[in-house]
Amino acid sequence: MTIRGAGKIARAGASAMGDFAKNYKGNSLEEFRKEVRECSEILIASRPTAVSLWNGVKATMRGLSSAETLDEARESVIFNSEEFVKISSMAVETISKMGANRIKSGDVILTHCNSKAAIGVIKEAHRQGKDIKVYATESRPWRQGILTVNELAEAGIDTTLIIDSAVRSVMKEVDKIFVGADTITSHGALINKIGTSQIALAAHEARVQFYVCSETYKFSSATIFGDMVTIEERSIDEVVKKGEIPDSVKIYNPVFDSTPAAYIDAIITDVGVIHPGSVYDVMIRQLGDGMFEE
Ligand code: RUB
């Protein structure tokens, strides 16, 4: 949790790959390849849900197998890692601008947890001079909502913090919802912070627009082949203090959930505002480009 948020995790993973290549002291191409692959496995295993990490790490390995010399292989990992960090940061800017186009003066917006992409959209709309009001959820148990309200308030945005269970109560006032993504599946489902699916359900019931702000490197091509997204469970200490409840009570602390495509109005990506039904096509294009191939 020192590094959190799917985008940041991906950039940290890609940068770590670049650092490994820069600091590699050996002189064997084969050994370098082997160690880079090991390094990638360690990084990927650190967080199971956000596919951004997998994609960010894999993107740095493009050209690793075809490199003919150690220098070529090292340079390609370093270059790819820097490119990924640059491109993924630019993606947030693109998403912010396109998402802000969906917001008009007077809109009441709701966001959940702490997403750089969703906050980028909200801040850009404010920067454009739109008069907006934001509800931000606390996001128990880790309370990332505190980070969100601090950032929004610092930008001078009219912000109200609500507890997660107040979402349906305020829904009648809300015009649009903007949330981030940890992973998007091939059938357009969103994997994001626990509670996102309940918000989407309440939004659907109230006919409130529900937007997902997601860089395309959060699209999981593995889901095309039937892979399921693993939902991370975190420590029970996040939920209760020691001794607060009897030991016989079990605690279940899943950190992410899945929102069906049917509850999503659009996904705002770095390649445009798309319908969840178009995710598959974008993935096929990424696979065709060999984006995550060695
Ligand atoms: C953060 C979270 C965010 C997504 C997207 O969860 O669910 O909505 O990661 O964030 P956690 P971003 O705090 O548990 O990592 O848009 O910054 O990539």
PDB file of C-alpha atoms and ligand atoms in Angstrom:
ATOM      1  CA  MET A   1       0.000   0.000   0.000  1.00  0.00           C
ATOM      2  CA  THR A   2       3.028   2.291  -0.096  1.00  0.00           C
ATOM      3  CA  ILE A   3       2.478   2.384  -3.822  1.00  0.00           C
ATOM      4  CA  ARG A   4      -1.227   2.211  -4.622  1.00  0.00           C
ATOM      5  CA  GLY A   5      -3.627   2.914  -7.469  1.00  0.00           C
ATOM      6  CA  ALA A   6      -3.434   0.761 -10.587  1.00  0.00           C
ATOM      7  CA  GLY A   7      -1.649   3.351 -12.729  1.00  0.00           C
ATOM      8  CA  LYS A   8       1.036   4.103 -10.167  1.00  0.00           C
ATOM      9  CA  ILE A   9       1.560   0.402  -9.513  1.00  0.00           C
ATOM     10  CA  ALA A  10       2.113  -0.173 -13.236  1.00  0.00           C
ATOM     11  CA  ARG A  11       4.578   2.699 -13.522  1.00  0.00           C
ATOM     12  CA  ALA A  12       6.440   1.515 -10.412  1.00  0.00           C
ATOM     13  CA  GLY A  13       6.653  -2.012 -11.886  1.00  0.00           C
ATOM     14  CA  ALA A  14       7.894  -0.759 -15.252  1.00  0.00           C
ATOM     15  CA  SER A  15      10.438   1.558 -13.575  1.00  0.00           C
ATOM     16  CA  ALA A  16      11.711  -1.296 -11.399  1.00  0.00           C
ATOM     17  CA  MET A  17      12.331  -3.332 -14.565  1.00  0.00           C
ATOM     18  CA  GLY A  18      14.276  -0.411 -16.029  1.00  0.00           C
ATOM     19  CA  ASP A  19      16.298  -0.049 -12.802  1.00  0.00           C
ATOM     20  CA  PHE A  20      17.097  -3.741 -12.864  1.00  0.00           C
ATOM     21  CA  ALA A  21      18.402  -3.455 -16.443  1.00  0.00           C
ATOM     22  CA  LYS A  22      20.429  -0.340 -15.610  1.00  0.00           C
ATOM     23  CA  ASN A  23      22.045  -1.979 -12.579  1.00  0.00           C
ATOM     24  CA  TYR A  24      22.698  -5.366 -14.175  1.00  0.00           C
ATOM     25  CA  LYS A  25      26.402  -6.127 -13.719  1.00  0.00           C
ATOM     26  CA  GLY A  26      26.669  -9.491 -15.483  1.00  0.00           C
ATOM     27  CA  ASN A  27      27.900 -10.123 -19.024  1.00  0.00           C
ATOM     28  CA  SER A  28      25.693 -12.909 -20.318  1.00  0.00           C
ATOM     29  CA  LEU A  29      22.680 -12.234 -22.555  1.00  0.00           C
ATOM     30  CA  GLU A  30      21.061 -15.523 -21.577  1.00  0.00           C
ATOM     31  CA  GLU A  31      21.499 -14.863 -17.870  1.00  0.00           C
ATOM     32  CA  PHE A  32      20.152 -11.322 -18.297  1.00  0.00           C
ATOM     33  CA  ARG A  33      17.035 -12.647 -20.048  1.00  0.00           C
ATOM     34  CA  LYS A  34      16.514 -15.226 -17.294  1.00  0.00           C
ATOM     35  CA  GLU A  35      16.910 -12.655 -14.526  1.00  0.00           C
ATOM     36  CA  VAL A  36      14.642 -10.132 -16.240  1.00  0.00           C
ATOM     37  CA  ARG A  37      11.945 -12.809 -16.472  1.00  0.00           C
ATOM     38  CA  GLU A  38      12.410 -13.692 -12.798  1.00  0.00           C
ATOM     39  CA  CYS A  39      12.261 -10.025 -11.896  1.00  0.00           C
ATOM     40  CA  SER A  40       9.003  -9.664 -13.841  1.00  0.00           C
ATOM     41  CA  GLU A  41       7.469 -12.629 -12.024  1.00  0.00           C
ATOM     42  CA  ILE A  42       8.353 -11.220  -8.597  1.00  0.00           C
ATOM     43  CA  LEU A  43       6.873  -7.838  -9.485  1.00  0.00           C
ATOM     44  CA  ILE A  44       3.697  -9.256 -11.020  1.00  0.00           C
ATOM     45  CA  ALA A  45       3.102 -11.522  -8.019  1.00  0.00           C
ATOM     46  CA  SER A  46       3.138  -8.515  -5.686  1.00  0.00           C
ATOM     47  CA  ARG A  47      -0.422  -7.446  -6.608  1.00  0.00           C
ATOM     48  CA  PRO A  48      -2.887  -9.915  -8.113  1.00  0.00           C
ATOM     49  CA  THR A  49      -5.828  -7.774  -9.245  1.00  0.00           C
ATOM     50  CA  ALA A  50      -4.544  -4.782 -11.195  1.00  0.00           C
ATOM     51  CA  VAL A  51      -3.622  -6.075 -14.661  1.00  0.00           C
ATOM     52  CA  SER A  52      -1.971  -2.718 -15.229  1.00  0.00           C
ATOM     53  CA  LEU A  53       1.006  -4.120 -13.327  1.00  0.00           C
ATOM     54  CA  TRP A  54       1.217  -7.184 -15.588  1.00  0.00           C
ATOM     55  CA  ASN A  55       0.881  -5.049 -18.700  1.00  0.00           C
ATOM     56  CA  GLY A  56       3.355  -2.415 -17.474  1.00  0.00           C
ATOM     57  CA  VAL A  57       5.981  -5.014 -16.616  1.00  0.00           C
ATOM     58  CA  LYS A  58       5.436  -7.041 -19.805  1.00  0.00           C
ATOM     59  CA  ALA A  59       5.623  -3.903 -21.950  1.00  0.00           C
ATOM     60  CA  THR A  60       9.227  -3.423 -20.789  1.00  0.00           C
ATOM     61  CA  MET A  61      10.171  -6.892 -22.076  1.00  0.00           C
ATOM     62  CA  ARG A  62       9.190  -6.267 -25.657  1.00  0.00           C
ATOM     63  CA  GLY A  63      12.157  -7.220 -27.856  1.00  0.00           C
ATOM     64  CA  LEU A  64      13.930  -9.141 -25.072  1.00  0.00           C
ATOM     65  CA  SER A  65      13.823 -12.471 -26.927  1.00  0.00           C
ATOM     66  CA  SER A  66      14.894 -11.066 -30.279  1.00  0.00           C
ATOM     67  CA  ALA A  67      17.799  -8.950 -28.942  1.00  0.00           C
ATOM     68  CA  GLU A  68      21.097 -10.198 -30.316  1.00  0.00           C
ATOM     69  CA  THR A  69      23.453  -8.711 -27.745  1.00  0.00           C
ATOM     70  CA  LEU A  70      23.347  -7.993 -24.038  1.00  0.00           C
ATOM     71  CA  ASP A  71      23.617  -4.247 -24.675  1.00  0.00           C
ATOM     72  CA  GLU A  72      20.697  -4.385 -27.093  1.00  0.00           C
ATOM     73  CA  ALA A  73      18.563  -6.303 -24.565  1.00  0.00           C
ATOM     74  CA  ARG A  74      19.468  -3.956 -21.706  1.00  0.00           C
ATOM     75  CA  GLU A  75      18.814  -0.856 -23.752  1.00  0.00           C
ATOM     76  CA  SER A  76      15.471  -2.162 -24.925  1.00  0.00           C
ATOM     77  CA  VAL A  77      14.261  -2.859 -21.347  1.00  0.00           C
ATOM     78  CA  ILE A  78      15.443   0.599 -20.228  1.00  0.00           C
ATOM     79  CA  PHE A  79      13.870   2.319 -23.252  1.00  0.00           C
ATOM     80  CA  ASN A  80      10.579   0.399 -22.930  1.00  0.00           C
ATOM     81  CA  SER A  81      10.378   1.167 -19.240  1.00  0.00           C
ATOM     82  CA  GLU A  82      10.844   4.902 -19.803  1.00  0.00           C
ATOM     83  CA  GLU A  83       8.367   4.825 -22.692  1.00  0.00           C
ATOM     84  CA  PHE A  84       5.749   3.087 -20.579  1.00  0.00           C
ATOM     85  CA  VAL A  85       6.055   5.631 -17.779  1.00  0.00           C
ATOM     86  CA  LYS A  86       5.798   8.483 -20.293  1.00  0.00           C
ATOM     87  CA  ILE A  87       2.894   7.023 -22.266  1.00  0.00           C
ATOM     88  CA  SER A  88       0.919   5.992 -19.186  1.00  0.00           C
ATOM     89  CA  SER A  89       1.256   9.474 -17.690  1.00  0.00           C
ATOM     90  CA  MET A  90       0.131  11.015 -20.988  1.00  0.00           C
ATOM     91  CA  ALA A  91      -2.840   8.618 -21.028  1.00  0.00           C
ATOM     92  CA  VAL A  92      -4.125  10.151 -17.777  1.00  0.00           C
ATOM     93  CA  GLU A  93      -3.923  13.623 -19.344  1.00  0.00           C
ATOM     94  CA  THR A  94      -5.850  12.479 -22.434  1.00  0.00           C
ATOM     95  CA  ILE A  95      -8.495  10.801 -20.279  1.00  0.00           C
ATOM     96  CA  SER A  96      -8.770  13.910 -18.108  1.00  0.00           C
ATOM     97  CA  LYS A  97      -9.519  16.098 -21.125  1.00  0.00           C
ATOM     98  CA  MET A  98     -12.003  13.717 -22.752  1.00  0.00           C
ATOM     99  CA  GLY A  99     -13.739  12.977 -19.472  1.00  0.00           C
ATOM    100  CA  ALA A 100     -14.020  16.678 -18.646  1.00  0.00           C
ATOM    101  CA  ASN A 101     -15.875  17.169 -21.944  1.00  0.00           C
ATOM    102  CA  ARG A 102     -18.637  15.032 -20.458  1.00  0.00           C
ATOM    103  CA  ILE A 103     -19.046  17.359 -17.497  1.00  0.00           C
ATOM    104  CA  LYS A 104     -21.064  20.560 -17.638  1.00  0.00           C
ATOM    105  CA  SER A 105     -21.409  23.444 -15.226  1.00  0.00           C
ATOM    106  CA  GLY A 106     -23.816  22.626 -12.420  1.00  0.00           C
ATOM    107  CA  ASP A 107     -23.045  18.890 -12.461  1.00  0.00           C
ATOM    108  CA  VAL A 108     -22.888  16.962  -9.222  1.00  0.00           C
ATOM    109  CA  ILE A 109     -20.288  14.217  -9.498  1.00  0.00           C
ATOM    110  CA  LEU A 110     -19.618  11.189  -7.359  1.00  0.00           C
ATOM    111  CA  THR A 111     -16.311   9.358  -7.194  1.00  0.00           C
ATOM    112  CA  HIS A 112     -15.133   6.335  -5.247  1.00  0.00           C
ATOM    113  CA  CYS A 113     -11.796   5.486  -3.654  1.00  0.00           C
ATOM    114  CA  ASN A 114      -8.772   7.295  -5.055  1.00  0.00           C
ATOM    115  CA  SER A 115      -8.233   7.114  -8.781  1.00  0.00           C
ATOM    116  CA  LYS A 116      -5.695   9.353 -10.480  1.00  0.00           C
ATOM    117  CA  ALA A 117      -7.622   9.048 -13.753  1.00  0.00           C
ATOM    118  CA  ALA A 118     -11.025   9.916 -12.240  1.00  0.00           C
ATOM    119  CA  ILE A 119      -9.564  12.775 -10.192  1.00  0.00           C
ATOM    120  CA  GLY A 120      -7.816  14.003 -13.339  1.00  0.00           C
ATOM    121  CA  VAL A 121     -11.186  14.282 -15.096  1.00  0.00           C
ATOM    122  CA  ILE A 122     -12.782  16.149 -12.195  1.00  0.00           C
ATOM    123  CA  LYS A 123      -9.857  18.541 -11.773  1.00  0.00           C
ATOM    124  CA  GLU A 124      -9.744  19.252 -15.502  1.00  0.00           C
ATOM    125  CA  ALA A 125     -13.467  20.126 -15.539  1.00  0.00           C
ATOM    126  CA  HIS A 126     -12.846  22.491 -12.619  1.00  0.00           C
ATOM    127  CA  ARG A 127      -9.786  23.966 -14.367  1.00  0.00           C
ATOM    128  CA  GLN A 128     -11.997  24.689 -17.384  1.00  0.00           C
ATOM    129  CA  GLY A 129     -14.108  26.862 -15.097  1.00  0.00           C
ATOM    130  CA  LYS A 130     -17.051  24.481 -14.748  1.00  0.00           C
ATOM    131  CA  ASP A 131     -18.999  24.912 -11.548  1.00  0.00           C
ATOM    132  CA  ILE A 132     -19.117  21.401 -10.091  1.00  0.00           C
ATOM    133  CA  LYS A 133     -19.790  19.728  -6.785  1.00  0.00           C
ATOM    134  CA  VAL A 134     -18.246  16.392  -5.837  1.00  0.00           C
ATOM    135  CA  TYR A 135     -19.269  13.634  -3.454  1.00  0.00           C
ATOM    136  CA  ALA A 136     -16.349  11.365  -2.571  1.00  0.00           C
ATOM    137  CA  THR A 137     -16.772   8.116  -0.675  1.00  0.00           C
ATOM    138  CA  GLU A 138     -14.657   7.313   2.341  1.00  0.00           C
ATOM    139  CA  SER A 139     -13.765   3.874   0.858  1.00  0.00           C
ATOM    140  CA  ARG A 140     -13.533   1.698   3.919  1.00  0.00           C
ATOM    141  CA  PRO A 141     -11.510  -0.001   5.181  1.00  0.00           C
ATOM    142  CA  TRP A 142      -8.330   1.729   3.978  1.00  0.00           C
ATOM    143  CA  ARG A 143     -10.083   5.118   3.610  1.00  0.00           C
ATOM    144  CA  GLN A 144      -8.453   6.208   0.356  1.00  0.00           C
ATOM    145  CA  GLY A 145     -11.340   8.698   0.097  1.00  0.00           C
ATOM    146  CA  ILE A 146      -9.424  10.902   2.538  1.00  0.00           C
ATOM    147  CA  LEU A 147      -6.652  11.247  -0.052  1.00  0.00           C
ATOM    148  CA  THR A 148      -9.247  12.101  -2.684  1.00  0.00           C
ATOM    149  CA  VAL A 149     -11.015  14.821  -0.705  1.00  0.00           C
ATOM    150  CA  ASN A 150      -7.693  16.369   0.268  1.00  0.00           C
ATOM    151  CA  GLU A 151      -6.629  16.555  -3.369  1.00  0.00           C
ATOM    152  CA  LEU A 152      -9.974  17.910  -4.583  1.00  0.00           C
ATOM    153  CA  ALA A 153     -10.209  20.470  -1.779  1.00  0.00           C
ATOM    154  CA  GLU A 154      -6.670  21.616  -2.475  1.00  0.00           C
ATOM    155  CA  ALA A 155      -7.706  22.248  -6.075  1.00  0.00           C
ATOM    156  CA  GLY A 156     -10.537  24.437  -4.738  1.00  0.00           C
ATOM    157  CA  ILE A 157     -13.351  22.036  -5.688  1.00  0.00           C
ATOM    158  CA  ASP A 158     -16.599  21.962  -3.677  1.00  0.00           C
ATOM    159  CA  THR A 159     -16.166  18.531  -2.083  1.00  0.00           C
ATOM    160  CA  THR A 160     -18.290  16.490   0.323  1.00  0.00           C
ATOM    161  CA  LEU A 161     -16.993  13.336   1.989  1.00  0.00           C
ATOM    162  CA  ILE A 162     -19.601  10.624   2.538  1.00  0.00           C
ATOM    163  CA  ILE A 163     -19.423   7.229   4.177  1.00  0.00           C
ATOM    164  CA  ASP A 164     -19.771   4.367   1.710  1.00  0.00           C
ATOM    165  CA  SER A 165     -23.236   3.423   2.889  1.00  0.00           C
ATOM    166  CA  ALA A 166     -24.521   6.961   2.120  1.00  0.00           C
ATOM    167  CA  VAL A 167     -24.130   6.496  -1.643  1.00  0.00           C
ATOM    168  CA  ARG A 168     -27.758   5.634  -2.351  1.00  0.00           C
ATOM    169  CA  SER A 169     -28.961   8.472  -0.152  1.00  0.00           C
ATOM    170  CA  VAL A 170     -27.145  11.092  -2.210  1.00  0.00           C
ATOM    171  CA  MET A 171     -27.764   9.444  -5.575  1.00  0.00           C
ATOM    172  CA  LYS A 172     -30.848  11.566  -6.284  1.00  0.00           C
ATOM    173  CA  GLU A 173     -28.596  14.639  -6.343  1.00  0.00           C
ATOM    174  CA  VAL A 174     -25.846  13.098  -8.474  1.00  0.00           C
ATOM    175  CA  ASP A 175     -25.616  13.661 -12.246  1.00  0.00           C
ATOM    176  CA  LYS A 176     -22.531  11.647 -13.148  1.00  0.00           C
ATOM    177  CA  ILE A 177     -20.209   9.119 -11.600  1.00  0.00           C
ATOM    178  CA  PHE A 178     -16.519   8.853 -12.474  1.00  0.00           C
ATOM    179  CA  VAL A 179     -14.466   5.953 -11.128  1.00  0.00           C
ATOM    180  CA  GLY A 180     -11.103   4.462 -11.996  1.00  0.00           C
ATOM    181  CA  ALA A 181     -10.210   0.903 -12.988  1.00  0.00           C
ATOM    182  CA  ASP A 182      -7.812  -1.759 -11.854  1.00  0.00           C
ATOM    183  CA  THR A 183      -8.718  -4.111 -14.665  1.00  0.00           C
ATOM    184  CA  ILE A 184     -11.209  -4.197 -17.554  1.00  0.00           C
ATOM    185  CA  THR A 185     -12.197  -7.615 -18.848  1.00  0.00           C
ATOM    186  CA  SER A 186     -12.783  -8.645 -22.470  1.00  0.00           C
ATOM    187  CA  HIS A 187     -16.546  -8.497 -21.956  1.00  0.00           C
ATOM    188  CA  GLY A 188     -16.367  -4.943 -20.624  1.00  0.00           C
ATOM    189  CA  ALA A 189     -16.698  -5.640 -16.903  1.00  0.00           C
ATOM    190  CA  LEU A 190     -14.889  -3.310 -14.539  1.00  0.00           C
ATOM    191  CA  ILE A 191     -12.735  -4.523 -11.666  1.00  0.00           C
ATOM    192  CA  ASN A 192     -12.253  -1.679  -9.221  1.00  0.00           C
ATOM    193  CA  LYS A 193     -12.277  -0.874  -5.503  1.00  0.00           C
ATOM    194  CA  ILE A 194     -14.755  -2.848  -3.424  1.00  0.00           C
ATOM    195  CA  GLY A 195     -18.109  -1.074  -3.408  1.00  0.00           C
ATOM    196  CA  THR A 196     -17.870   0.125  -7.006  1.00  0.00           C
ATOM    197  CA  SER A 197     -20.454  -2.417  -8.141  1.00  0.00           C
ATOM    198  CA  GLN A 198     -22.938  -1.278  -5.474  1.00  0.00           C
ATOM    199  CA  ILE A 199     -22.485   2.316  -6.620  1.00  0.00           C
ATOM    200  CA  ALA A 200     -23.062   1.239 -10.228  1.00  0.00           C
ATOM    201  CA  LEU A 201     -26.215  -0.610  -9.196  1.00  0.00           C
ATOM    202  CA  ALA A 202     -27.573   2.413  -7.347  1.00  0.00           C
ATOM    203  CA  ALA A 203     -26.671   4.619 -10.326  1.00  0.00           C
ATOM    204  CA  HIS A 204     -28.426   2.250 -12.707  1.00  0.00           C
ATOM    205  CA  GLU A 205     -31.566   2.302 -10.583  1.00  0.00           C
ATOM    206  CA  ALA A 206     -31.498   6.123 -10.443  1.00  0.00           C
ATOM    207  CA  ARG A 207     -30.589   6.500 -14.171  1.00  0.00           C
ATOM    208  CA  VAL A 208     -27.360   8.277 -13.261  1.00  0.00           C
ATOM    209  CA  GLN A 209     -24.546   8.124 -15.806  1.00  0.00           C
ATOM    210  CA  PHE A 210     -21.703   5.838 -14.742  1.00  0.00           C
ATOM    211  CA  TYR A 211     -18.304   6.461 -16.365  1.00  0.00           C
ATOM    212  CA  VAL A 212     -15.106   4.479 -15.988  1.00  0.00           C
ATOM    213  CA  CYS A 213     -11.797   6.271 -16.488  1.00  0.00           C
ATOM    214  CA  SER A 214      -9.345   3.650 -17.668  1.00  0.00           C
ATOM    215  CA  GLU A 215      -6.067   3.638 -19.539  1.00  0.00           C
ATOM    216  CA  THR A 216      -6.071   0.879 -22.171  1.00  0.00           C
ATOM    217  CA  TYR A 217      -3.169  -0.867 -20.440  1.00  0.00           C
ATOM    218  CA  LYS A 218      -5.709  -1.788 -17.772  1.00  0.00           C
ATOM    219  CA  PHE A 219      -7.459  -4.024 -20.314  1.00  0.00           C
ATOM    220  CA  SER A 220      -6.767  -7.677 -19.531  1.00  0.00           C
ATOM    221  CA  SER A 221      -6.172  -9.634 -22.733  1.00  0.00           C
ATOM    222  CA  ALA A 222      -5.879 -12.818 -20.650  1.00  0.00           C
ATOM    223  CA  THR A 223      -9.628 -12.592 -20.007  1.00  0.00           C
ATOM    224  CA  ILE A 224     -10.220 -13.187 -23.742  1.00  0.00           C
ATOM    225  CA  PHE A 225      -8.897 -16.691 -23.148  1.00  0.00           C
ATOM    226  CA  GLY A 226     -11.203 -17.266 -20.202  1.00  0.00           C
ATOM    227  CA  ASP A 227      -8.880 -16.256 -17.375  1.00  0.00           C
ATOM    228  CA  MET A 228     -10.683 -14.875 -14.335  1.00  0.00           C
ATOM    229  CA  VAL A 229      -9.393 -11.834 -12.475  1.00  0.00           C
ATOM    230  CA  THR A 230      -8.119 -12.698  -9.001  1.00  0.00           C
ATOM    231  CA  ILE A 231      -9.671 -10.487  -6.357  1.00  0.00           C
ATOM    232  CA  GLU A 232      -7.100  -9.506  -3.752  1.00  0.00           C
ATOM    233  CA  GLU A 233      -7.997 -10.013  -0.100  1.00  0.00           C
ATOM    234  CA  ARG A 234      -6.185  -7.878   2.428  1.00  0.00           C
ATOM    235  CA  SER A 235      -5.392  -8.158   6.096  1.00  0.00           C
ATOM    236  CA  ILE A 236      -8.272  -8.480   8.530  1.00  0.00           C
ATOM    237  CA  ASP A 237      -6.483  -5.858  10.652  1.00  0.00           C
ATOM    238  CA  GLU A 238      -7.742  -3.284   8.144  1.00  0.00           C
ATOM    239  CA  VAL A 239     -11.309  -4.096   9.229  1.00  0.00           C
ATOM    240  CA  VAL A 240     -11.209  -4.435  13.030  1.00  0.00           C
ATOM    241  CA  LYS A 241      -8.744  -3.765  15.810  1.00  0.00           C
ATOM    242  CA  LYS A 242      -7.302  -6.767  17.662  1.00  0.00           C
ATOM    243  CA  GLY A 243      -9.630  -7.947  20.456  1.00  0.00           C
ATOM    244  CA  GLU A 244     -12.583  -5.900  19.181  1.00  0.00           C
ATOM    245  CA  ILE A 245     -14.631  -8.960  18.241  1.00  0.00           C
ATOM    246  CA  PRO A 246     -14.509 -12.637  19.305  1.00  0.00           C
ATOM    247  CA  ASP A 247     -11.904 -14.790  17.541  1.00  0.00           C
ATOM    248  CA  SER A 248     -14.736 -17.050  16.407  1.00  0.00           C
ATOM    249  CA  VAL A 249     -15.993 -14.336  14.028  1.00  0.00           C
ATOM    250  CA  LYS A 250     -14.560 -14.723  10.565  1.00  0.00           C
ATOM    251  CA  ILE A 251     -13.603 -11.635   8.586  1.00  0.00           C
ATOM    252  CA  TYR A 252     -13.719 -11.414   4.829  1.00  0.00           C
ATOM    253  CA  ASN A 253     -11.931  -8.410   3.337  1.00  0.00           C
ATOM    254  CA  PRO A 254     -12.016  -8.479  -0.483  1.00  0.00           C
ATOM    255  CA  VAL A 255     -10.526  -5.290  -1.870  1.00  0.00           C
ATOM    256  CA  PHE A 256     -11.991  -5.143  -5.361  1.00  0.00           C
ATOM    257  CA  ASP A 257     -15.243  -6.142  -7.029  1.00  0.00           C
ATOM    258  CA  SER A 258     -16.636  -6.613 -10.493  1.00  0.00           C
ATOM    259  CA  THR A 259     -19.159  -4.268 -12.112  1.00  0.00           C
ATOM    260  CA  PRO A 260     -20.989  -5.749 -15.104  1.00  0.00           C
ATOM    261  CA  ALA A 261     -20.709  -3.946 -18.445  1.00  0.00           C
ATOM    262  CA  ALA A 262     -24.488  -3.404 -18.419  1.00  0.00           C
ATOM    263  CA  TYR A 263     -24.096  -0.813 -15.654  1.00  0.00           C
ATOM    264  CA  ILE A 264     -21.378   1.158 -17.436  1.00  0.00           C
ATOM    265  CA  ASP A 265     -22.361   4.003 -19.782  1.00  0.00           C
ATOM    266  CA  ALA A 266     -18.891   4.473 -21.251  1.00  0.00           C
ATOM    267  CA  ILE A 267     -15.226   3.838 -20.636  1.00  0.00           C
ATOM    268  CA  ILE A 268     -13.072   6.929 -21.074  1.00  0.00           C
ATOM    269  CA  THR A 269      -9.737   5.700 -22.389  1.00  0.00           C
ATOM    270  CA  ASP A 270      -6.604   7.099 -23.976  1.00  0.00           C
ATOM    271  CA  VAL A 271      -7.933   5.961 -27.374  1.00  0.00           C
ATOM    272  CA  GLY A 272     -11.331   7.603 -26.953  1.00  0.00           C
ATOM    273  CA  VAL A 273     -14.625   7.286 -25.138  1.00  0.00           C
ATOM    274  CA  ILE A 274     -15.789   3.752 -25.854  1.00  0.00           C
ATOM    275  CA  HIS A 275     -18.719   1.493 -25.105  1.00  0.00           C
ATOM    276  CA  PRO A 276     -17.828  -1.475 -22.853  1.00  0.00           C
ATOM    277  CA  GLY A 277     -18.766  -3.686 -25.815  1.00  0.00           C
ATOM    278  CA  SER A 278     -15.768  -2.309 -27.736  1.00  0.00           C
ATOM    279  CA  VAL A 279     -13.171  -3.441 -25.211  1.00  0.00           C
ATOM    280  CA  TYR A 280     -12.610  -6.719 -27.039  1.00  0.00           C
ATOM    281  CA  ASP A 281     -11.706  -4.893 -30.274  1.00  0.00           C
ATOM    282  CA  VAL A 282      -9.173  -2.689 -28.492  1.00  0.00           C
ATOM    283  CA  MET A 283      -7.614  -5.776 -26.904  1.00  0.00           C
ATOM    284  CA  ILE A 284      -7.348  -7.555 -30.240  1.00  0.00           C
ATOM    285  CA  ARG A 285      -5.557  -4.523 -31.633  1.00  0.00           C
ATOM    286  CA  GLN A 286      -3.130  -4.503 -28.685  1.00  0.00           C
ATOM    287  CA  LEU A 287      -2.442  -8.214 -29.176  1.00  0.00           C
ATOM    288  CA  GLY A 288      -1.970  -7.666 -32.935  1.00  0.00           C
ATOM    289  CA  ASP A 289       0.555  -4.934 -32.179  1.00  0.00           C
ATOM    290  CA  GLY A 290       2.463  -7.436 -30.013  1.00  0.00           C
ATOM    291  CA  MET A 291       2.308  -4.919 -27.192  1.00  0.00           C
ATOM    292  CA  PHE A 292       2.919  -7.373 -24.405  1.00  0.00           C
ATOM    293  CA  GLU A 293       5.009  -9.906 -26.285  1.00  0.00           C
ATOM    294  CA  GLU A 294       8.650 -10.511 -25.640  1.00  0.00           C
TER     295      GLU A 294
HETATM  296  C1  RUB B   1      -7.326   1.987  -5.862  1.00  0.00           C
HETATM  297  C2  RUB B   1      -8.474   1.855  -6.815  1.00  0.00           C
HETATM  298  C3  RUB B   1      -8.500   2.822  -7.951  1.00  0.00           C
HETATM  299  C4  RUB B   1      -7.865   2.150  -9.191  1.00  0.00           C
HETATM  300  C5  RUB B   1      -7.586   3.164 -10.291  1.00  0.00           C
HETATM  301  O1  RUB B   1      -7.263   0.906  -4.976  1.00  0.00           O
HETATM  302  O2  RUB B   1      -9.290   0.980  -6.747  1.00  0.00           O
HETATM  303  O3  RUB B   1      -9.816   3.161  -8.286  1.00  0.00           O
HETATM  304  O4  RUB B   1      -6.641   1.541  -8.826  1.00  0.00           O
HETATM  305  O5  RUB B   1      -6.648   4.114  -9.840  1.00  0.00           O
HETATM  306  P1  RUB B   1      -6.008   0.759  -3.963  1.00  0.00           P
HETATM  307  P2  RUB B   1      -5.786   4.985 -10.881  1.00  0.00           P
HETATM  308  O6  RUB B   1      -5.894   2.053  -3.209  1.00  0.00           O
HETATM  309  O7  RUB B   1      -6.400  -0.364  -3.084  1.00  0.00           O
HETATM  310  O8  RUB B   1      -4.784   0.475  -4.800  1.00  0.00           O
HETATM  311  O9  RUB B   1      -6.752   5.720 -11.752  1.00  0.00           O
HETATM  312  O10 RUB B   1      -4.966   5.892  -9.991  1.00  0.00           O
HETATM  313  O11 RUB B   1      -4.931   4.027 -11.654  1.00  0.00           O
END
